[in-house]
N, C-alpha and C. Protein backbone atom coordinates (compact mmCIF):
# COMPACT_ATOMS: atom_id res chain seq x y z
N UNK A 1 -30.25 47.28 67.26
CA UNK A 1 -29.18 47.99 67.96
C UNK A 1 -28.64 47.16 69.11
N UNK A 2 -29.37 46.43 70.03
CA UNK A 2 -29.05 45.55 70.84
C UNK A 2 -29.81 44.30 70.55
N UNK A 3 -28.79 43.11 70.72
CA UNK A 3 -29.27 41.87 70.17
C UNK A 3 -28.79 40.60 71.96
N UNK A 4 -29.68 40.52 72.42
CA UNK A 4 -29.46 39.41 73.62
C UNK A 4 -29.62 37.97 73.83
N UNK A 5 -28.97 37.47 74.58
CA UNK A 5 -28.71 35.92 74.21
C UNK A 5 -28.90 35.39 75.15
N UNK A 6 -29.73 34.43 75.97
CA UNK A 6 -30.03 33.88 76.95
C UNK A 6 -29.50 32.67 76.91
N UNK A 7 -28.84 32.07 78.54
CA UNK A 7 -28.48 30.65 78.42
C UNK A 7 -28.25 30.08 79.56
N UNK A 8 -28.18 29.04 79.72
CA UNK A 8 -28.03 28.50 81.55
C UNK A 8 -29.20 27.59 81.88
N UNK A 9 -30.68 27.95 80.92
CA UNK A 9 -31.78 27.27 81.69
C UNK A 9 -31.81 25.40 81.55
N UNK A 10 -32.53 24.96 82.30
CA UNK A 10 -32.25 23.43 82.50
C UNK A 10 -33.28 23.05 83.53
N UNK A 11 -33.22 21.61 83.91
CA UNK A 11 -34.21 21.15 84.76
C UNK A 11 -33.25 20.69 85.89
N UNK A 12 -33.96 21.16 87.36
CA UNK A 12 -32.96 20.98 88.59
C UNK A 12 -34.64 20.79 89.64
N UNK A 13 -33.96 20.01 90.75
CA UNK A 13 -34.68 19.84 91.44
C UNK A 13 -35.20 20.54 92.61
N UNK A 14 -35.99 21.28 93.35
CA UNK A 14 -35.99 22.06 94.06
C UNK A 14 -34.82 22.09 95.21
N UNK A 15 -34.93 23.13 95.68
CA UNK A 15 -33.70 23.32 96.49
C UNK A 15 -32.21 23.95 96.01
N UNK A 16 -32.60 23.37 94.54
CA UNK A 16 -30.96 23.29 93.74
C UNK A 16 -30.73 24.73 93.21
N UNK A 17 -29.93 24.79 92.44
CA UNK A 17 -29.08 26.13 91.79
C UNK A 17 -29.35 26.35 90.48
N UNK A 18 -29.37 27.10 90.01
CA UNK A 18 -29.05 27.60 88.32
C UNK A 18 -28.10 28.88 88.24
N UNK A 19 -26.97 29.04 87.28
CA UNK A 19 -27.19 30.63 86.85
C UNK A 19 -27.27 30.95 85.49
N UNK A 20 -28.47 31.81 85.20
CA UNK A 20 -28.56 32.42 83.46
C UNK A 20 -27.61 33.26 83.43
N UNK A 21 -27.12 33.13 82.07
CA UNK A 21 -26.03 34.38 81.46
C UNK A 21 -27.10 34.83 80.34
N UNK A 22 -27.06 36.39 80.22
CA UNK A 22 -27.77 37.37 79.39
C UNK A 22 -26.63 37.56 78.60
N UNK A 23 -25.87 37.02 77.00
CA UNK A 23 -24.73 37.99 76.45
C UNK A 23 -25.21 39.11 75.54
N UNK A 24 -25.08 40.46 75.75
CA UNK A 24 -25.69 41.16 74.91
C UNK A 24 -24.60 42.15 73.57
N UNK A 25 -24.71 42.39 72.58
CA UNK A 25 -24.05 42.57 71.95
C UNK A 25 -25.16 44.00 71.35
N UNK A 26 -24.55 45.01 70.81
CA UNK A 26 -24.49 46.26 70.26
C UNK A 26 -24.60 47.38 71.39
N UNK A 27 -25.25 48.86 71.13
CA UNK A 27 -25.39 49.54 71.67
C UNK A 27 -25.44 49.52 73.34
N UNK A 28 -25.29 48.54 74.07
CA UNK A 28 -25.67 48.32 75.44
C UNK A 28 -25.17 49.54 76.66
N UNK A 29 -24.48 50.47 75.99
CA UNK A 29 -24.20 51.60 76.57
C UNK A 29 -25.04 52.80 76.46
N UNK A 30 -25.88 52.64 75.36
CA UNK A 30 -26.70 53.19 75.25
C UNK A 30 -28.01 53.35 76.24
N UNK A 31 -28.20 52.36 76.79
CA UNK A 31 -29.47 51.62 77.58
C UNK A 31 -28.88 52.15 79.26
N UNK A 32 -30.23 51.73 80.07
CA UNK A 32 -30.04 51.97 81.46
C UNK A 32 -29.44 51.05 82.11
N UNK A 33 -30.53 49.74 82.13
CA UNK A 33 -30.56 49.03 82.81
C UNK A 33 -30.72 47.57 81.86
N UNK A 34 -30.77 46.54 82.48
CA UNK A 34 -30.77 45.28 82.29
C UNK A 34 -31.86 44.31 83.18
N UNK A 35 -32.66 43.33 82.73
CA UNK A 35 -33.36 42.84 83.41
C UNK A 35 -33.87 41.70 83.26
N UNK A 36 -34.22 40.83 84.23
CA UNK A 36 -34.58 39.27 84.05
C UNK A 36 -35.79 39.13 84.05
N UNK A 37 -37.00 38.86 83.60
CA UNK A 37 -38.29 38.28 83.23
C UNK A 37 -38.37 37.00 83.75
N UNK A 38 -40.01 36.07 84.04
CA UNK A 38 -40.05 35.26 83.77
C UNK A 38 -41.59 35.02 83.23
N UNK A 39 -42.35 34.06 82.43
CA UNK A 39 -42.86 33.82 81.90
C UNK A 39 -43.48 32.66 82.45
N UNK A 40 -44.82 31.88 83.40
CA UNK A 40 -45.31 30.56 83.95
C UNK A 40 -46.43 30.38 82.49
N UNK A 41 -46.52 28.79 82.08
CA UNK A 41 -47.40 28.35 81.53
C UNK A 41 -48.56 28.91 82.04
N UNK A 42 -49.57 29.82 81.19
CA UNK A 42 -50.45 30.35 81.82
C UNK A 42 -51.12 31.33 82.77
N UNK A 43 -49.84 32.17 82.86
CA UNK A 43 -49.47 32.70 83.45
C UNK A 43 -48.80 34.22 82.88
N UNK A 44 -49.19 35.64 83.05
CA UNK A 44 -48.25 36.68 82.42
C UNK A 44 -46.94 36.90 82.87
N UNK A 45 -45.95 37.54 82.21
CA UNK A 45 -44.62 37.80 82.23
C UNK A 45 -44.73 38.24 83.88
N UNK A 46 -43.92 38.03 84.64
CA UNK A 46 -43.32 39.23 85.92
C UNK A 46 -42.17 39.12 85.68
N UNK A 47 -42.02 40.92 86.38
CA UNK A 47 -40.61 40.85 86.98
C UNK A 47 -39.71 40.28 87.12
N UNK A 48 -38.65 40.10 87.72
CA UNK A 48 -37.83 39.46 88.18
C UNK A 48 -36.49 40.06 89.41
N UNK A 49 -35.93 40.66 88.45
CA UNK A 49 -34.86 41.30 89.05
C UNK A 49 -33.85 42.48 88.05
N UNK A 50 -33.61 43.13 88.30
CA UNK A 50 -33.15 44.38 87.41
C UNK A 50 -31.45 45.13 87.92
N UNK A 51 -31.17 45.14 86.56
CA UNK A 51 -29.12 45.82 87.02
C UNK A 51 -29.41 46.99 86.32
N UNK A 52 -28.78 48.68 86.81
CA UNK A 52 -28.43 49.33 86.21
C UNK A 52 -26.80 48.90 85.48
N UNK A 53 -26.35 49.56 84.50
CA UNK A 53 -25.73 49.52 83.66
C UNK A 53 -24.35 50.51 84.23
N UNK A 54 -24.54 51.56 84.86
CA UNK A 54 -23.89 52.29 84.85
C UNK A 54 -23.53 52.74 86.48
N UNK A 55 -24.27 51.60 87.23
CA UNK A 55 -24.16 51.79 88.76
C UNK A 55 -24.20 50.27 88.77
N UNK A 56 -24.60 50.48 90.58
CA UNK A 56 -24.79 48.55 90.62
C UNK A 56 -25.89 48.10 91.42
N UNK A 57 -26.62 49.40 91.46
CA UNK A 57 -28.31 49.53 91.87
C UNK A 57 -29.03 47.95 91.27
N UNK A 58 -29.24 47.75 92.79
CA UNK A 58 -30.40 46.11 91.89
C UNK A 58 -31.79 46.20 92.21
N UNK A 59 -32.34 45.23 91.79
CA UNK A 59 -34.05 45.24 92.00
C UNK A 59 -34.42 43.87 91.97
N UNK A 60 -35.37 43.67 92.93
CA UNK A 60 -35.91 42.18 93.15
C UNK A 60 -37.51 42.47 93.43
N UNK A 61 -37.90 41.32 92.61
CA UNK A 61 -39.35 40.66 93.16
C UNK A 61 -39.24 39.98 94.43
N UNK A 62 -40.15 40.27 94.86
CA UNK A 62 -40.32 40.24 96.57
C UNK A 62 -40.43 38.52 96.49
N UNK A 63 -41.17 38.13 95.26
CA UNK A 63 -41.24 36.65 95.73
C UNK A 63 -39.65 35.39 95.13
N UNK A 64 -38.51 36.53 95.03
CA UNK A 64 -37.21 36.11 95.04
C UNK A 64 -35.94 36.64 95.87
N UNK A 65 -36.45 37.42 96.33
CA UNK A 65 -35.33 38.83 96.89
C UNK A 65 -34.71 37.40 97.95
N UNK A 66 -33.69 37.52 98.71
CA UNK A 66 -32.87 36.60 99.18
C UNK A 66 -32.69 35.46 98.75
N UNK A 67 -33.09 34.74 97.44
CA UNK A 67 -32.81 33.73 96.60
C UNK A 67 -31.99 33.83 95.43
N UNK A 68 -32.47 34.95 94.87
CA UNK A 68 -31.71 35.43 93.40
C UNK A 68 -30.72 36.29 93.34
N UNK A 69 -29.95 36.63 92.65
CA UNK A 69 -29.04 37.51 92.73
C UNK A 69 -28.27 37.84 91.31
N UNK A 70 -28.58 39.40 91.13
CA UNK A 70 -28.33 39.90 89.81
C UNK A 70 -27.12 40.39 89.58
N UNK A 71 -26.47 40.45 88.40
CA UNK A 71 -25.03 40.77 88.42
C UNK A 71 -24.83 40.97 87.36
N UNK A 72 -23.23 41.62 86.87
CA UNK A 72 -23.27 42.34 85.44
C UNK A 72 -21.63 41.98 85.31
N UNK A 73 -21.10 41.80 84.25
CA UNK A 73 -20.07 41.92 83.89
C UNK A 73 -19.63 43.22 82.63
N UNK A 74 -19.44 44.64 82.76
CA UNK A 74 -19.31 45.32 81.92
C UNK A 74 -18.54 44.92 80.66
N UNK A 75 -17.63 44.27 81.08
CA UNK A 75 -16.49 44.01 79.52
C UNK A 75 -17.13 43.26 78.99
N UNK A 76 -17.43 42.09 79.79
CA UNK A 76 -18.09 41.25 78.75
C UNK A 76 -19.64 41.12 78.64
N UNK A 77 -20.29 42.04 78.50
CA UNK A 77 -21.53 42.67 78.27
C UNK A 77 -22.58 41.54 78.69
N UNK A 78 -22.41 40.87 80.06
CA UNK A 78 -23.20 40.02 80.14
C UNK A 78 -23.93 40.20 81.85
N UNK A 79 -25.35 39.71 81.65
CA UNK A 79 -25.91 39.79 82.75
C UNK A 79 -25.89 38.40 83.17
N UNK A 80 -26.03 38.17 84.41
CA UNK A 80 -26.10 36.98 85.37
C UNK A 80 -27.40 37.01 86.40
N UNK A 81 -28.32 35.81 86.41
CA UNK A 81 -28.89 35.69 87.27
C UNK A 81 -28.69 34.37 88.09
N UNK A 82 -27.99 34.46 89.72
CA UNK A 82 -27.95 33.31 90.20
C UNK A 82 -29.07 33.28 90.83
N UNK A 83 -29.72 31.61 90.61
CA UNK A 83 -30.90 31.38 90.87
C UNK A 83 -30.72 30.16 92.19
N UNK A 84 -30.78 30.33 93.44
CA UNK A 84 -30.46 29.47 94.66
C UNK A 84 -31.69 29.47 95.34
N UNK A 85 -31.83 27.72 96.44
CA UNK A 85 -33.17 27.43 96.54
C UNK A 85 -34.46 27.40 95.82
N UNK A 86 -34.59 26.80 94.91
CA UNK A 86 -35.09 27.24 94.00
C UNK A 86 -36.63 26.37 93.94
N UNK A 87 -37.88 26.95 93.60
CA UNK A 87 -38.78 26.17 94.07
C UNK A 87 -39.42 26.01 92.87
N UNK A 88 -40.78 25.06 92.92
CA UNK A 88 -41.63 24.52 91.80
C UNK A 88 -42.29 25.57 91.00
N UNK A 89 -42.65 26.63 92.14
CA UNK A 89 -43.04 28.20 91.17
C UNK A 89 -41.99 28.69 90.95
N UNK A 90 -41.09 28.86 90.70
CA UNK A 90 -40.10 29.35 89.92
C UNK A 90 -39.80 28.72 88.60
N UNK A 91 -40.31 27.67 88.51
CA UNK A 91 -40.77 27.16 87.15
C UNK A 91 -41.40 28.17 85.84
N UNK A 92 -40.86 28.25 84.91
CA UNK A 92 -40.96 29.24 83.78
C UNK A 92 -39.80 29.69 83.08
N UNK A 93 -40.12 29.99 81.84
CA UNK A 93 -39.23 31.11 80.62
C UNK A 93 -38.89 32.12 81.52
N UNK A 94 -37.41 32.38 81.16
CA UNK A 94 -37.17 33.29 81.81
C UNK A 94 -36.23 34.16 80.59
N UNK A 95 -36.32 35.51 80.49
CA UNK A 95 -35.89 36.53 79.60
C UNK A 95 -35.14 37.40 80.24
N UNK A 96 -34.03 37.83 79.24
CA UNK A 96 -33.59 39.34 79.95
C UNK A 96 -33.69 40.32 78.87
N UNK A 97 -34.16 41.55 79.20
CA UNK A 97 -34.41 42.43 78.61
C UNK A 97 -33.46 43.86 79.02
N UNK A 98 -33.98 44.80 77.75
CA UNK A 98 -32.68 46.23 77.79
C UNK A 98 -33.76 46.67 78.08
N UNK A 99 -33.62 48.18 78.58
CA UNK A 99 -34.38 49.75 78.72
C UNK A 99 -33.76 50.76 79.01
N UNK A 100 -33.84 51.83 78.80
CA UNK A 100 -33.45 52.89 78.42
C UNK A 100 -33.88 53.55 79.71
N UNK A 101 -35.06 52.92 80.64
CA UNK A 101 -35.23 53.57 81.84
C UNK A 101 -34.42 53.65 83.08
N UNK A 102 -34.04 54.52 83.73
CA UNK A 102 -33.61 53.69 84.97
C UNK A 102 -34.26 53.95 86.67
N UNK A 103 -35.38 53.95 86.31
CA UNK A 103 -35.77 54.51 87.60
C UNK A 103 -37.09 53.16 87.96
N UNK A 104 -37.24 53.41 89.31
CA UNK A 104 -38.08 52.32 89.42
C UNK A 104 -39.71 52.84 89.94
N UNK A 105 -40.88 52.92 89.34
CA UNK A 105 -41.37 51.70 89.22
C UNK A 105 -41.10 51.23 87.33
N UNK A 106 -40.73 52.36 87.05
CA UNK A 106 -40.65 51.65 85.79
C UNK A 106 -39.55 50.56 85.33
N UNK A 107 -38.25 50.32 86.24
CA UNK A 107 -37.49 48.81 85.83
C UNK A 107 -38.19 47.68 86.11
N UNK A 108 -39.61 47.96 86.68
CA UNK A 108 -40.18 46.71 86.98
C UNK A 108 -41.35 46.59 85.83
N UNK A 109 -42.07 47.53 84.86
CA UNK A 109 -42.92 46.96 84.01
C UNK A 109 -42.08 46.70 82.92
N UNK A 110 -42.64 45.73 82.12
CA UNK A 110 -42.08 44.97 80.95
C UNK A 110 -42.12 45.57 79.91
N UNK A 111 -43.41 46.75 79.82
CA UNK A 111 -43.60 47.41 78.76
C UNK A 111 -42.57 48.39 78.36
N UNK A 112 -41.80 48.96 79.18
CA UNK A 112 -40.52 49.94 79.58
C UNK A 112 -39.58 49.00 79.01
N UNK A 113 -39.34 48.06 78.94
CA UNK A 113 -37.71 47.44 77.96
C UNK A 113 -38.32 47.19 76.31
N UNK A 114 -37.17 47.39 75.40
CA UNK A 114 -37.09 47.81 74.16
C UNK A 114 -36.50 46.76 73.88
N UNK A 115 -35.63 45.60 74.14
CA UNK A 115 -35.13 44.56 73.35
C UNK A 115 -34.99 43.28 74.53
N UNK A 116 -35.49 42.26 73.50
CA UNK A 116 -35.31 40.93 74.84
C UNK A 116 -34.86 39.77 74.02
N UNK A 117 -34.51 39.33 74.91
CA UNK A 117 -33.46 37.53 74.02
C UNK A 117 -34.65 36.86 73.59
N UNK A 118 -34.37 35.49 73.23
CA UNK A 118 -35.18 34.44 73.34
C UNK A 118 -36.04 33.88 74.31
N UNK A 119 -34.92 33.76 75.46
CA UNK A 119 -35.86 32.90 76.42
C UNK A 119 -34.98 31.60 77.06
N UNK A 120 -35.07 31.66 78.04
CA UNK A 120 -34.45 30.17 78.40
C UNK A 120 -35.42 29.16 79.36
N UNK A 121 -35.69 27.95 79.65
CA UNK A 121 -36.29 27.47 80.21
C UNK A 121 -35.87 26.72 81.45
N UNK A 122 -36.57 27.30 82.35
CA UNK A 122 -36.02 27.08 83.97
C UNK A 122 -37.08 25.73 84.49
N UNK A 123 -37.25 24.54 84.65
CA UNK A 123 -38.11 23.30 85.60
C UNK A 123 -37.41 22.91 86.49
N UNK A 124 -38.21 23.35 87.28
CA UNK A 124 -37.91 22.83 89.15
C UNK A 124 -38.89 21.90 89.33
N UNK A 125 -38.34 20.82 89.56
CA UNK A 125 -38.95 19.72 90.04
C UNK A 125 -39.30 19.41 91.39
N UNK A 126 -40.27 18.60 92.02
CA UNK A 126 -40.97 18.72 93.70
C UNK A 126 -40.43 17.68 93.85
């Protein structure tokens, strides 16, 4: 029903910039919210940062909140994560995922979203 597309990731050196685009295609009106993942070698999925769909309510991991910044384009069904200052732990896969929830603590567990892209790969270099 919803099919998502991750893209933007690359290798940048700390300090530097990225932004992922999420394009999502089917039902996405259906869903709450929208949300960015990331994934460290060795490491389990966290959080990231989270858009409602139907407001412009955001959500941040504490270990990004004044770095990242989440954003939505309704027409063109795409999420944005700008990624600024960017450090060596911020290194990892990073995903965006749908859910049907919109309340928080649940936009922050992973188990609560129902469809996720591929994956894109974010290396910050020291």
């Amino acid at each position: 029903q919803v099919q998502l597309v991750e893209s933007g990731g690359g290798l940048v050196q700390a300090g530097g910039s990225l932004r992922l685009s999420c394009a999502a295609s089917g039902r996405t009106f259906s869903s709450s919210a929208m949300a960015w993942f990331r994934q460290a070698l060795g490491k389990e999925r966290e959080f990231v940062a989270a858009i409602r769909w139907s407001a412009s309510n955001t959500y941040y991991a504490d270990s990004v909140k004044g770095r990242f910044t989440i954003s939505r384009d309704n027409a063109k069904n795409t999420v944005y994560l700008q990624m600024n200052s960017l450090k060596p732990e911020d290194t990892a896969v990073y995903y965006c995922a749908n859910t049907f929830y919109s309340t928080w603590p649940a936009l922050s567990l992973d188990g609560r979203y129902r469809y996720w892209g591929q994956g894109t790969q974010v290396t910050v270099s020291s």
